[in-house]
Short mmCIF file of C-alpha atoms in Angstrom, two decimals:
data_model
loop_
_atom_site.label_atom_id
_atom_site.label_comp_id
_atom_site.label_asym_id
_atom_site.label_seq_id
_atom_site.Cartn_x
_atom_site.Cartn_y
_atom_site.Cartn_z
CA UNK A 1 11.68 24.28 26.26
CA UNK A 2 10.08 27.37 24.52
CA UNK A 3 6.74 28.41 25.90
CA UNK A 4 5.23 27.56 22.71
CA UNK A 5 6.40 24.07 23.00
CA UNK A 6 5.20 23.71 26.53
CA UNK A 7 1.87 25.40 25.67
CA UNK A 8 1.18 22.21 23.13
CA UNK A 9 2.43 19.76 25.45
CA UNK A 10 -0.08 21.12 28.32
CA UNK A 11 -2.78 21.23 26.04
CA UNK A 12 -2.35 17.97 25.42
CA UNK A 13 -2.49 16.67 28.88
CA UNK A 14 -5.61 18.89 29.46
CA UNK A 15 -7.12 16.19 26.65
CA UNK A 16 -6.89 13.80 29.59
CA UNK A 17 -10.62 14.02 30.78
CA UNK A 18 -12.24 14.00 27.53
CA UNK A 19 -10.18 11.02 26.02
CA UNK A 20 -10.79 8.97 29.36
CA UNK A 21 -14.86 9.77 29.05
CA UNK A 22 -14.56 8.50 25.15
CA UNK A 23 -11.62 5.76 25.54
CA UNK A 24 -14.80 2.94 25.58
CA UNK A 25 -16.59 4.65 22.61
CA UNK A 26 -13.78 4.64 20.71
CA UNK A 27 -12.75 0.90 21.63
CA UNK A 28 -16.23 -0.57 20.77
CA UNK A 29 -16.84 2.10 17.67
CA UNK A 30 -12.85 1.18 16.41
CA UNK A 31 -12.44 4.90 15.67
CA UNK A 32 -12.04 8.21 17.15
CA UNK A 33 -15.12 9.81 18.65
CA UNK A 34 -16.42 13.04 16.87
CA UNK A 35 -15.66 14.89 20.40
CA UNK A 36 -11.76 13.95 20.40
CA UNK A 37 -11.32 14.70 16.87
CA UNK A 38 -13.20 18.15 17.03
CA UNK A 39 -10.40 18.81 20.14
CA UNK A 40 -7.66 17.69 18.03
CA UNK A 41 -8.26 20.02 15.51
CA UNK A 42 -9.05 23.01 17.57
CA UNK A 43 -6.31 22.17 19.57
CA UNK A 44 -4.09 22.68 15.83
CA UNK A 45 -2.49 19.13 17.25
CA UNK A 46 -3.19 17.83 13.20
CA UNK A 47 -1.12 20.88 11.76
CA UNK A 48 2.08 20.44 14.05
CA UNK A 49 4.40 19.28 11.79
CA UNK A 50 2.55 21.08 8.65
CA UNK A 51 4.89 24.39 7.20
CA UNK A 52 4.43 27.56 8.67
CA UNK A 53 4.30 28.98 5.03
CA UNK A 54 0.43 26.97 4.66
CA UNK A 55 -0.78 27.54 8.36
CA UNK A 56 0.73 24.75 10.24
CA UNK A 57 2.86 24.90 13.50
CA UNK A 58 6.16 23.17 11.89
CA UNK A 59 7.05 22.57 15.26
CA UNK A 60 10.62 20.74 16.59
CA UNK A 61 10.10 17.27 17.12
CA UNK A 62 10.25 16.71 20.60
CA UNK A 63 7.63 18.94 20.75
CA UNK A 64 5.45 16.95 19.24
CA UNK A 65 6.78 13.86 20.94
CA UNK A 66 5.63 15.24 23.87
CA UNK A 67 2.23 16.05 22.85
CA UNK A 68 1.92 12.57 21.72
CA UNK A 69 3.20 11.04 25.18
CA UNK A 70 0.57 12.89 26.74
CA UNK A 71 -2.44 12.18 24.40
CA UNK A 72 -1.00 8.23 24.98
CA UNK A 73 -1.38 8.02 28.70
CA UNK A 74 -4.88 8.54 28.19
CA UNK A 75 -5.94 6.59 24.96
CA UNK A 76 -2.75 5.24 22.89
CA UNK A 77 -5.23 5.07 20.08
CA UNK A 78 -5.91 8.54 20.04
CA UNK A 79 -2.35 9.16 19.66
CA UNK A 80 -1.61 6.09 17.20
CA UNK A 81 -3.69 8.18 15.12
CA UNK A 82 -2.74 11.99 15.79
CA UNK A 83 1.00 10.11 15.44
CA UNK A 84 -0.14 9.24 11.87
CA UNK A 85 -1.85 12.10 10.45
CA UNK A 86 0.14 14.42 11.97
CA UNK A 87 3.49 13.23 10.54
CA UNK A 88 0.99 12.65 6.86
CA UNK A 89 1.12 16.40 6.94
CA UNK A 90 5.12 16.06 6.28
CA UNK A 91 4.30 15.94 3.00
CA UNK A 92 2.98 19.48 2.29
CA UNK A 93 6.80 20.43 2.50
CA UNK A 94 6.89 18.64 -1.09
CA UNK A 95 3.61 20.04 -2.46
CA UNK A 96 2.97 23.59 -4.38
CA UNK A 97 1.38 25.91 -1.17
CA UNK A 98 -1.49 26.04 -3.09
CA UNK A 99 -2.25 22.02 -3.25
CA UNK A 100 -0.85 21.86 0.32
CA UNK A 101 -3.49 24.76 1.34
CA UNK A 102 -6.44 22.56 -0.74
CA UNK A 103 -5.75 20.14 1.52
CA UNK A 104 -5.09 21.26 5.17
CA UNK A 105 -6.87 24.52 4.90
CA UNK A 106 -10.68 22.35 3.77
CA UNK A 107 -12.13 20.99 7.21
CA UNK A 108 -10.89 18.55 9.06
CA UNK A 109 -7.82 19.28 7.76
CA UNK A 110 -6.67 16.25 8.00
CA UNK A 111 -4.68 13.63 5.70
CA UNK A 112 -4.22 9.95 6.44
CA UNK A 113 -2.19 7.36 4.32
CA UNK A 114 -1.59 3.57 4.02
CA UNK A 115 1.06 1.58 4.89
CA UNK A 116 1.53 -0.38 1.89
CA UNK A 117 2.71 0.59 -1.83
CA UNK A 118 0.95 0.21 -5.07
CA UNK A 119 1.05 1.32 -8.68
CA UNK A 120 0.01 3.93 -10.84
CA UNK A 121 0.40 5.05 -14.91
CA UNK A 122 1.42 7.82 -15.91
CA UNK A 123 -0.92 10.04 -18.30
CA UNK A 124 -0.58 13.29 -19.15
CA UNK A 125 -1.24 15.91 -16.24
CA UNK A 126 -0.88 13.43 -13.47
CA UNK A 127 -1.47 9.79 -12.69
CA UNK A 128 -3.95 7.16 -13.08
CA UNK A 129 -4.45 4.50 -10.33
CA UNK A 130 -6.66 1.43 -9.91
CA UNK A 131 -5.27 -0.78 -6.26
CA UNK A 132 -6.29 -1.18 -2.98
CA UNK A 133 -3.92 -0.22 -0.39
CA UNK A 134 -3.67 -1.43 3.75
CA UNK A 135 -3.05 0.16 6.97
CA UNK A 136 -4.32 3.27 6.61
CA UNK A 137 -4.55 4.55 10.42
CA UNK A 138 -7.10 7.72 11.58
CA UNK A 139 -8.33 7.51 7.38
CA UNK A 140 -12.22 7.12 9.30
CA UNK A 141 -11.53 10.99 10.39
CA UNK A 142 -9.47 12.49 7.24
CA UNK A 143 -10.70 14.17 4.23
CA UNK A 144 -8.10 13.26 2.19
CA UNK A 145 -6.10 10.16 1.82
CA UNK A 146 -3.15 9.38 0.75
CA UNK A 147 -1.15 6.02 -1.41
CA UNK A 148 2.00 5.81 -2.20
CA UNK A 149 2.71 4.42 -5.53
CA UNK A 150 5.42 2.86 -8.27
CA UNK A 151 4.97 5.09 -11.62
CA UNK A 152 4.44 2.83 -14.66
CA UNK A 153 5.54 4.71 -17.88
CA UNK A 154 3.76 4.53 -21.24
CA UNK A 155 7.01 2.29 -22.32
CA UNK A 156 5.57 0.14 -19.40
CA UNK A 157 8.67 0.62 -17.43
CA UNK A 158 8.96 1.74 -13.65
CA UNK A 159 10.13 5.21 -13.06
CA UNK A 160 13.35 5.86 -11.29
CA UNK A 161 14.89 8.37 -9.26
CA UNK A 162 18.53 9.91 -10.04
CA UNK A 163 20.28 6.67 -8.25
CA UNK A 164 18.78 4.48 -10.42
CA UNK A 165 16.24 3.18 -7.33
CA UNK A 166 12.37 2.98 -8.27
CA UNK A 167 11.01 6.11 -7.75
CA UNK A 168 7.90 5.80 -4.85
CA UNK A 169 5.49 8.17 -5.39
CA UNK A 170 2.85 9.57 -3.04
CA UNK A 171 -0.25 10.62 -4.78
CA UNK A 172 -3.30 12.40 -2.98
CA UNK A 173 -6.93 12.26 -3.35
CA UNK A 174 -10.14 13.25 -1.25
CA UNK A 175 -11.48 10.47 0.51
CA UNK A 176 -14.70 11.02 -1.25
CA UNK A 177 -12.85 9.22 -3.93
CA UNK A 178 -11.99 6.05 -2.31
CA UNK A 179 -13.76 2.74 -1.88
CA UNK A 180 -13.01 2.07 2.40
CA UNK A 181 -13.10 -1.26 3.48
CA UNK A 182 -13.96 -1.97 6.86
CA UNK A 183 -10.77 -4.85 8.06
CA UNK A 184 -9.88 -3.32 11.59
CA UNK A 185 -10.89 -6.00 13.81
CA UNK A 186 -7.45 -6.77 15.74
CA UNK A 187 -6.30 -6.85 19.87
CA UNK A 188 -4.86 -3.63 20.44
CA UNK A 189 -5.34 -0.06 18.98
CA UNK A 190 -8.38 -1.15 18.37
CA UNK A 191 -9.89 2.57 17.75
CA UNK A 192 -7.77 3.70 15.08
CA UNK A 193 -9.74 2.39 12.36
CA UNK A 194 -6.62 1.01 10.20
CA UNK A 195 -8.81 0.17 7.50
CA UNK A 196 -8.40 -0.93 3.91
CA UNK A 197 -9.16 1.78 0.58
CA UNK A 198 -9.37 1.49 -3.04
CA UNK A 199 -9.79 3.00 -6.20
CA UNK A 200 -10.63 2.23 -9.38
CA UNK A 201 -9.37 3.78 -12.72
CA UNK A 202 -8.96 7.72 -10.90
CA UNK A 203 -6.93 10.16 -12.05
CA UNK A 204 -4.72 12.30 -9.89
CA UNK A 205 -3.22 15.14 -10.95
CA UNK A 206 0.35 15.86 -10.67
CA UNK A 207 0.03 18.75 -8.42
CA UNK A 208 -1.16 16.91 -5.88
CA UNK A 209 1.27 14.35 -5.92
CA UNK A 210 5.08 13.99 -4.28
CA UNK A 211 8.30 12.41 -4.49
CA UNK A 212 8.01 12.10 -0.29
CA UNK A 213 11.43 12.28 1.23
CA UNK A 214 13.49 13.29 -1.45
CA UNK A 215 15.54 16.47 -1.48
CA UNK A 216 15.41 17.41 -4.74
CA UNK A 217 11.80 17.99 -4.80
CA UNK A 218 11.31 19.49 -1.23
CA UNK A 219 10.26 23.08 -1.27
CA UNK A 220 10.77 23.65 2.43
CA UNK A 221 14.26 25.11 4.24
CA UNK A 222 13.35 24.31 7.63
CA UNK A 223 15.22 21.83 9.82
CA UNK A 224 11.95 19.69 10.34
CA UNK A 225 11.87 18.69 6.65
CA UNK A 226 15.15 17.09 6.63
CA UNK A 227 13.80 14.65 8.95
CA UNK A 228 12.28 11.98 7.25
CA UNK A 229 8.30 11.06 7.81
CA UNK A 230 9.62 7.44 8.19
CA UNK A 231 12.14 8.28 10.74
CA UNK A 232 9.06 10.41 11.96
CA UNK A 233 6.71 7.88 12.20
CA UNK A 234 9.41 5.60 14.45
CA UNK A 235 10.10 8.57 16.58
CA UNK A 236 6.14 8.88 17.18
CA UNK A 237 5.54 5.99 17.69
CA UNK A 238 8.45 5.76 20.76
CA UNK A 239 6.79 8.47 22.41
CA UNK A 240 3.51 6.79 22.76
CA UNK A 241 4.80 3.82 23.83
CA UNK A 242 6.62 5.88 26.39
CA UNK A 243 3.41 7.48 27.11
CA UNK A 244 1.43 4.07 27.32
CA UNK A 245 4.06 2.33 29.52
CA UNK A 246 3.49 5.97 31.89
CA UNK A 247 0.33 4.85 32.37
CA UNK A 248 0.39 1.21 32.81
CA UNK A 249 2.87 2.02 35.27
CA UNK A 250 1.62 4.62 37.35
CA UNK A 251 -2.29 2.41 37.81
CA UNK A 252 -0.03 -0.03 38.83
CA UNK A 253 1.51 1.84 41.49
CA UNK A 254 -1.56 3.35 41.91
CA UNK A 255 -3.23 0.30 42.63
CA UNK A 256 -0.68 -1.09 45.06
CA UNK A 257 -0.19 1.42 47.34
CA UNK A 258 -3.99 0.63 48.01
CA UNK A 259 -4.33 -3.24 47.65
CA UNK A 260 -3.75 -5.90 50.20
CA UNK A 261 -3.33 -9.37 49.20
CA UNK A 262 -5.57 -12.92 50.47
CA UNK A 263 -1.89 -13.87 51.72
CA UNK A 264 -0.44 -10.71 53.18
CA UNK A 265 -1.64 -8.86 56.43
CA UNK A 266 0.14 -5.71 55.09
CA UNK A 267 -0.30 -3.97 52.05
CA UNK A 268 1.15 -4.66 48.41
CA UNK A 269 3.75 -1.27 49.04
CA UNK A 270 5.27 -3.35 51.50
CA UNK A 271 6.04 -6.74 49.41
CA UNK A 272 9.69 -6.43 48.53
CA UNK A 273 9.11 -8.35 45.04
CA UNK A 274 6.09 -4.92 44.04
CA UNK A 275 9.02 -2.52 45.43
CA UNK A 276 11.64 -3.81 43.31
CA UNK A 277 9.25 -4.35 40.09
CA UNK A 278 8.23 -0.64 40.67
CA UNK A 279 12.15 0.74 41.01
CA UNK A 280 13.04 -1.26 38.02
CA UNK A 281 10.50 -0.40 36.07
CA UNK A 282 10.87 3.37 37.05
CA UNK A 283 14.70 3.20 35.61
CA UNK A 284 13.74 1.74 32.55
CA UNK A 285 11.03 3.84 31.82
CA UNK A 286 13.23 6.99 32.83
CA UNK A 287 16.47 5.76 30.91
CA UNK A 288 14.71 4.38 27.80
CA UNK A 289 12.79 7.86 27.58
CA UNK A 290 16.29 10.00 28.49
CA UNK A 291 18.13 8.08 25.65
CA UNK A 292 15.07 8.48 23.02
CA UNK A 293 14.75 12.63 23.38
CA UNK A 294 18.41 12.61 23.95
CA UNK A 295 19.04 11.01 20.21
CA UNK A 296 16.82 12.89 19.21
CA UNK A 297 18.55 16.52 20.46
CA UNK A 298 21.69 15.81 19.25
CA UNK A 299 20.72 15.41 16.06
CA UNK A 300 17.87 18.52 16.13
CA UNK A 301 20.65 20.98 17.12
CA UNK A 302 23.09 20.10 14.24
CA UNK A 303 19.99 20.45 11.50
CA UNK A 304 19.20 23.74 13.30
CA UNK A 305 22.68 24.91 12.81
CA UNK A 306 22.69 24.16 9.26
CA UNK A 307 24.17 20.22 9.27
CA UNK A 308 22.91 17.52 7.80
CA UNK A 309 21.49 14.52 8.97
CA UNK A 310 24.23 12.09 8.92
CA UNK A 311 24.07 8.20 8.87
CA UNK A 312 25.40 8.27 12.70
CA UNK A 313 22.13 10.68 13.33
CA UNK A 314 19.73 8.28 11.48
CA UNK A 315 21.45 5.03 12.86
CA UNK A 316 21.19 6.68 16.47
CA UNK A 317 17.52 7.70 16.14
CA UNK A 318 16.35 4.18 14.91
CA UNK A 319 17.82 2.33 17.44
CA UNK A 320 16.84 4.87 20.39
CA UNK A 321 13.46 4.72 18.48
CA UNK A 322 13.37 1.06 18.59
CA UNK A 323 14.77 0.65 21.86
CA UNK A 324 12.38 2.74 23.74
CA UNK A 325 9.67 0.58 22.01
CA UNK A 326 10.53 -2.37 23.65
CA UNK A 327 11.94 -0.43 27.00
CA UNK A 328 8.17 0.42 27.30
CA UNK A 329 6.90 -2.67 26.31
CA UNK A 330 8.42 -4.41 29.10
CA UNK A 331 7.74 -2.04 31.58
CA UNK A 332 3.94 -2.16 30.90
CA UNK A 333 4.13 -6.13 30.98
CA UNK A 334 6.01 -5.71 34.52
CA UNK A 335 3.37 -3.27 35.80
CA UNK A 336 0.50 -5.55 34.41
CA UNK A 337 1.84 -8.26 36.04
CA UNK A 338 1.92 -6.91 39.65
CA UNK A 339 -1.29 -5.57 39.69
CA UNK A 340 -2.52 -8.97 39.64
CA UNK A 341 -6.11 -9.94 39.29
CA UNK A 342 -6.83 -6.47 39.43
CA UNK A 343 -5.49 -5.81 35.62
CA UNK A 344 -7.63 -8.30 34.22
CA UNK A 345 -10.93 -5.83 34.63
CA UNK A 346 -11.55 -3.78 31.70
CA UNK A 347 -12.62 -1.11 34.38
CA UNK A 348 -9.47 -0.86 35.40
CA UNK A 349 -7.98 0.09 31.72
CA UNK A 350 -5.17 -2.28 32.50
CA UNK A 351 -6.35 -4.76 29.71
CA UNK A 352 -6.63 -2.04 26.72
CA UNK A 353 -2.89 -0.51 27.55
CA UNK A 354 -1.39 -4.19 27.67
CA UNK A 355 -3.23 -5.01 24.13
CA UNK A 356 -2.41 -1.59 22.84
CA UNK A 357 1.54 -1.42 24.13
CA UNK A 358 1.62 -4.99 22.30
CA UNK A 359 0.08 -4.20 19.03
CA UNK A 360 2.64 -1.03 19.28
CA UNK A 361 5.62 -3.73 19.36
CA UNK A 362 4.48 -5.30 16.73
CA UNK A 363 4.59 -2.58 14.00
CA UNK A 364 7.23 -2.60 11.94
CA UNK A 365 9.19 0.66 13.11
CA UNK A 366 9.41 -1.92 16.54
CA UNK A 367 10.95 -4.92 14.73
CA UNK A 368 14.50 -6.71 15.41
CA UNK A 369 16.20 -6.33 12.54
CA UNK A 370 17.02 -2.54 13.50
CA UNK A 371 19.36 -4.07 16.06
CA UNK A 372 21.37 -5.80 13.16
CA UNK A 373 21.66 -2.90 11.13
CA UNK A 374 22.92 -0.86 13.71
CA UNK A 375 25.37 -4.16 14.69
CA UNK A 376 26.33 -4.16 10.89
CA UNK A 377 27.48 -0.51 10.49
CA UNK A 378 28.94 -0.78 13.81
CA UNK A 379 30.99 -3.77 11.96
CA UNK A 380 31.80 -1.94 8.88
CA UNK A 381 29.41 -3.53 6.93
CA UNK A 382 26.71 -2.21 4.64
CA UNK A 383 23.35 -2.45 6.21
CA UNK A 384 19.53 -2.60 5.17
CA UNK A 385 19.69 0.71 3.72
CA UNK A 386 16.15 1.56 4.56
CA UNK A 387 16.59 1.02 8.04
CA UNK A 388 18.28 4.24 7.69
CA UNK A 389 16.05 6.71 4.89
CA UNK A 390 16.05 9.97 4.89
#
């Protein structure tokens, strides 16, 4: 690891304090405290992944799947969010540097998206839109947002790309432009204000608007940018499940080595059942994490030496991705479980990690149906071919 890489990831972990003293703020406010935000942009965590050629740190992704591991053993939605935004800035690799400078360069610095697509018309110089999109994670701290949209031609047709597929657009706009809705009231990641946005009748113009993910409009060389920002977002969102199941974990071993129970005269370190749960769950945790940055490496050094991602690369990081989510989830239920009583306390942060790891399992970069594509290529059949985008 570079010292530049290690340098982020420490920084990250120095968060610790400050995200433990706001982790209840954030929970009952269901966003990000002013404080932690003002750290995460002096900290540069927001420009990571942005080019070097506008400012940002366009850093290797393990890099920042380390920072995010660390921000997640102290407040997962802290690092739902930084996860989000962060990868959001993906998209400046697609923009003219001076759009992509509007945007990063005006504080916070920070663009946020939703989850869901819409449509939009084309007019001359850009795009008009009228919709209301979902999902739109850390869009409470950004100053621009983000929507991803289906171009509707004056013929009233839907553009399409070169292979014939609808072409999914991602337009920009400042959040200044946008109706929010307020619709985040859910169990876990409670503080990353996934809210609702609209707009009515606005017109973006084309400059600040991008085929995302496509290679014929990407203005970037670097090895980052042939990774896409969905395969991003799953790898992200691995590494704070890794980083929430670290926690869960270590309070739970925490915890035992200091708890004796009504029906034991010795402590909960010497029941053979906590031993086991805590050696189990250790190897898990250890092998799940091992297998995500180790997917993850192979295919980093072939991109670095020029390769492209290949369907094996893309079909190995989705299902390390995926795997690791649910690797994680199960150790934090284990670890929950064994601290008993004790877990049920919101003092004791238990509660929050076991909703948060569980609203993390839920998304869709966590769901089943990865496992089947990966069983169907392994078959020689064609699979879901988004499972797989670039």
């Amino acid at each position: 690891m570079s010292a530049a890489a290690a340098d982020a990831i420490a920084r990250a972990r120095a968060l610790a304090p400050l995200l433990a003293a706001e982790a209840e703020e954030i929970e009952r406010s269901r966003r990000l405290t002013p404080k932690v935000v003002a750290a995460l942009v002096e900290g540069g965590f927001y420009r990571l992944l942005l080019p070097k050629s506008v400012g940002g740190g366009e850093a290797a992704p393990a890099v920042f799947l380390g920072v995010l591991e660390e921000i997640a053993k102290a407040d997962a939605s802290t690092a739902w969010c930084l996860g989000q935004c962060g990868v959001c800035a993906m998209v400046a690799a697609y923009l003219d540097p001076a759009a992509a400078r509007e945007i990063f360069d005006a504080a916070p610095g920070i663009l946020a998206w939703g989850a869901t697509a819409g449509e939009a018309r084309a007019v001359p110089g850009g795009y008009r839109a009228t919709w209301r999109w979902s999902f739109a994670s850390g869009c409470r701290q950004a100053g621009w947002i983000g929507a991803h949209v289906q171009i509707i031609e004056d013929s009233g047709k839907k553009r399409l790309k070169r292979d014939g597929k609808p072409a999914l657009r991602t337009i920009l706009f400042p959040v200044s432009s946008a109706r929010f809705y307020d619709v985040w009231d859910v169990v876990g990641l409670k503080g990353t204000g996934t809210d609702d946005y609209s707009v009515d009748d606005l017109f973006v113009p084309e400059r600040f608007s991008a085929l995302r993910d496509d290679a014929g409009e990407r203005r970037e060389t670097g090895a980052l940018y042939k990774v896409s920002t969905s395969m991003m977002f799953g790898l992200g969102f691995a590494a704070i499940a890794l980083g929430v199941a670290r926690a869960t974990l270590d309070a739970a071993i925490e915890t035992a080595r200091g708890k004796t129970s009504r029906d034991l005269k010795t402590g909960m370190r010497h029941n053979n059942v906590v031993q086991a749960t805590v050696g189990r769950g250790e190897a898990k945790l250890r092998g799940a994490r091992a297998y995500l940055y180790a997917a993850l490496g192979e295919a980093w050094a072939d991109l670095e030496a020029g390769k492209p991602l290949t369907v094996d690369h893309r079909l190995a990081l989705r299902l390390a991705a995926t795997w690791t989510i649910h690797q994680a989830a199960e150790v934090a239920d284990a670890a929950y479980h064994m601290a008993g009583a004790t877990a049920i306390f919101r003092a004791n942060a238990f509660e929050r990690r076991f909703r948060d790891i569980h609203a993390i399992a839920q998304q869709i970069q966590a769901r089943d149906i990865h496992y089947e594509s990966v069983g169907q290529v392994m078959l020689g059949l064609d699979p879901d071919a988004s499972v797989f985008a670039t």
